């Protein structure tokens, strides 16, 4: 079992009604790359979450991830937990 660290981003965008819509995750080669991409997605789309996790792609096993950064609307949603702005559609 060849476990490797993966770093990724889940971008979100704000629709016309002001709701956040979750986009497919993207994988990056390093933690710094994932965090920078998340910052850019937040500036362009509205928000993003960067994460890390361990995975064995040969075995098809991916462990539960760990959030390494929240940006834009995602960071604001965490600051205001009573808001339901970060729900998935």
mmCIF file of C-alpha atoms in Angstrom:
data_model
loop_
_atom_site.group_PDB
_atom_site.id
_atom_site.type_symbol
_atom_site.label_atom_id
_atom_site.label_comp_id
_atom_site.label_asym_id
_atom_site.label_seq_id
_atom_site.Cartn_x
_atom_site.Cartn_y
_atom_site.Cartn_z
ATOM 1 C CA UNK A 1 0.000 0.000 0.000
ATOM 2 C CA UNK A 2 1.684 3.225 -1.196
ATOM 3 C CA UNK A 3 0.142 6.022 0.823
ATOM 4 C CA UNK A 4 0.858 9.559 -0.326
ATOM 5 C CA UNK A 5 -0.271 12.970 0.844
ATOM 6 C CA UNK A 6 -2.721 14.728 -1.456
ATOM 7 C CA UNK A 7 -3.539 18.412 -1.364
ATOM 8 C CA UNK A 8 -6.675 19.817 -2.893
ATOM 9 C CA UNK A 9 -9.202 22.586 -3.204
ATOM 10 C CA UNK A 10 -12.986 22.601 -3.236
ATOM 11 C CA UNK A 11 -14.031 25.865 -4.916
ATOM 12 C CA UNK A 12 -17.459 27.405 -4.436
ATOM 13 C CA UNK A 13 -19.207 30.162 -6.346
ATOM 14 C CA UNK A 14 -22.036 32.468 -5.425
ATOM 15 C CA UNK A 15 -25.067 32.082 -7.716
ATOM 16 C CA UNK A 16 -27.471 34.832 -8.761
ATOM 17 C CA UNK A 17 -29.586 34.242 -5.645
ATOM 18 C CA UNK A 18 -26.556 34.646 -3.390
ATOM 19 C CA UNK A 19 -26.243 30.950 -2.493
ATOM 20 C CA UNK A 20 -22.906 29.169 -2.592
ATOM 21 C CA UNK A 21 -22.611 26.186 -4.941
ATOM 22 C CA UNK A 22 -19.888 23.596 -4.368
ATOM 23 C CA UNK A 23 -17.682 22.726 -7.357
ATOM 24 C CA UNK A 24 -15.692 19.510 -7.968
ATOM 25 C CA UNK A 25 -12.479 19.136 -6.008
ATOM 26 C CA UNK A 26 -9.099 19.684 -7.654
ATOM 27 C CA UNK A 27 -5.805 18.099 -6.585
ATOM 28 C CA UNK A 28 -2.519 20.054 -6.387
ATOM 29 C CA UNK A 29 1.097 18.893 -5.944
ATOM 30 C CA UNK A 30 1.758 20.683 -2.643
ATOM 31 C CA UNK A 31 0.070 22.285 0.343
ATOM 32 C CA UNK A 32 1.315 25.717 -0.725
ATOM 33 C CA UNK A 33 -0.091 25.226 -4.246
ATOM 34 C CA UNK A 34 -3.478 24.186 -2.852
ATOM 35 C CA UNK A 35 -3.623 27.158 -0.492
ATOM 36 C CA UNK A 36 -2.651 29.622 -3.235
ATOM 37 C CA UNK A 37 -5.217 28.130 -5.639
ATOM 38 C CA UNK A 38 -7.891 28.387 -2.936
ATOM 39 C CA UNK A 39 -7.058 32.071 -2.448
ATOM 40 C CA UNK A 40 -7.381 32.674 -6.197
ATOM 41 C CA UNK A 41 -10.682 30.762 -6.419
ATOM 42 C CA UNK A 42 -11.996 32.823 -3.507
ATOM 43 C CA UNK A 43 -11.091 36.047 -5.308
ATOM 44 C CA UNK A 44 -12.600 34.932 -8.635
ATOM 45 C CA UNK A 45 -15.553 32.722 -7.639
ATOM 46 C CA UNK A 46 -16.359 33.720 -4.079
ATOM 47 C CA UNK A 47 -14.872 31.056 -1.824
ATOM 48 C CA UNK A 48 -12.816 27.885 -1.436
ATOM 49 C CA UNK A 49 -11.608 25.310 1.057
ATOM 50 C CA UNK A 50 -8.090 23.834 0.859
ATOM 51 C CA UNK A 51 -7.519 20.351 2.305
ATOM 52 C CA UNK A 52 -4.957 17.607 2.763
ATOM 53 C CA UNK A 53 -5.471 13.862 3.062
ATOM 54 C CA UNK A 54 -3.651 10.567 2.728
ATOM 55 C CA UNK A 55 -4.497 8.375 -0.241
ATOM 56 C CA UNK A 56 -3.510 5.107 -1.886
ATOM 57 C CA UNK A 57 -4.671 5.476 -5.483
ATOM 58 C CA UNK A 58 -3.598 1.930 -6.439
ATOM 59 C CA UNK A 59 -5.858 0.463 -3.761
ATOM 60 C CA UNK A 60 -8.562 3.091 -4.312
ATOM 61 C CA UNK A 61 -8.415 4.184 -0.670
ATOM 62 C CA UNK A 62 -8.661 7.802 0.440
ATOM 63 C CA UNK A 63 -8.619 8.774 4.100
ATOM 64 C CA UNK A 64 -10.714 11.518 5.635
ATOM 65 C CA UNK A 65 -9.178 14.901 4.883
ATOM 66 C CA UNK A 66 -8.076 17.783 7.069
ATOM 67 C CA UNK A 67 -8.954 21.398 6.262
ATOM 68 C CA UNK A 68 -5.820 23.505 5.826
ATOM 69 C CA UNK A 69 -7.513 26.771 4.857
ATOM 70 C CA UNK A 70 -10.865 28.488 4.287
ATOM 71 C CA UNK A 71 -11.021 31.494 1.997
ATOM 72 C CA UNK A 72 -13.529 34.124 0.921
ATOM 73 C CA UNK A 73 -17.161 33.260 1.598
ATOM 74 C CA UNK A 74 -16.172 29.962 3.223
ATOM 75 C CA UNK A 75 -14.120 31.767 5.861
ATOM 76 C CA UNK A 76 -16.971 34.223 6.398
ATOM 77 C CA UNK A 77 -19.513 31.385 6.756
ATOM 78 C CA UNK A 78 -17.365 29.876 9.514
ATOM 79 C CA UNK A 79 -17.125 33.236 11.258
ATOM 80 C CA UNK A 80 -20.940 33.418 11.204
ATOM 81 C CA UNK A 81 -22.104 29.827 11.917
ATOM 82 C CA UNK A 82 -25.777 30.806 12.065
ATOM 83 C CA UNK A 83 -25.600 31.610 8.343
ATOM 84 C CA UNK A 84 -26.652 28.867 5.948
ATOM 85 C CA UNK A 85 -24.803 30.518 3.051
ATOM 86 C CA UNK A 86 -22.345 27.634 2.674
ATOM 87 C CA UNK A 87 -24.785 24.830 2.008
ATOM 88 C CA UNK A 88 -24.317 22.612 -1.043
ATOM 89 C CA UNK A 89 -26.829 22.658 -3.874
#
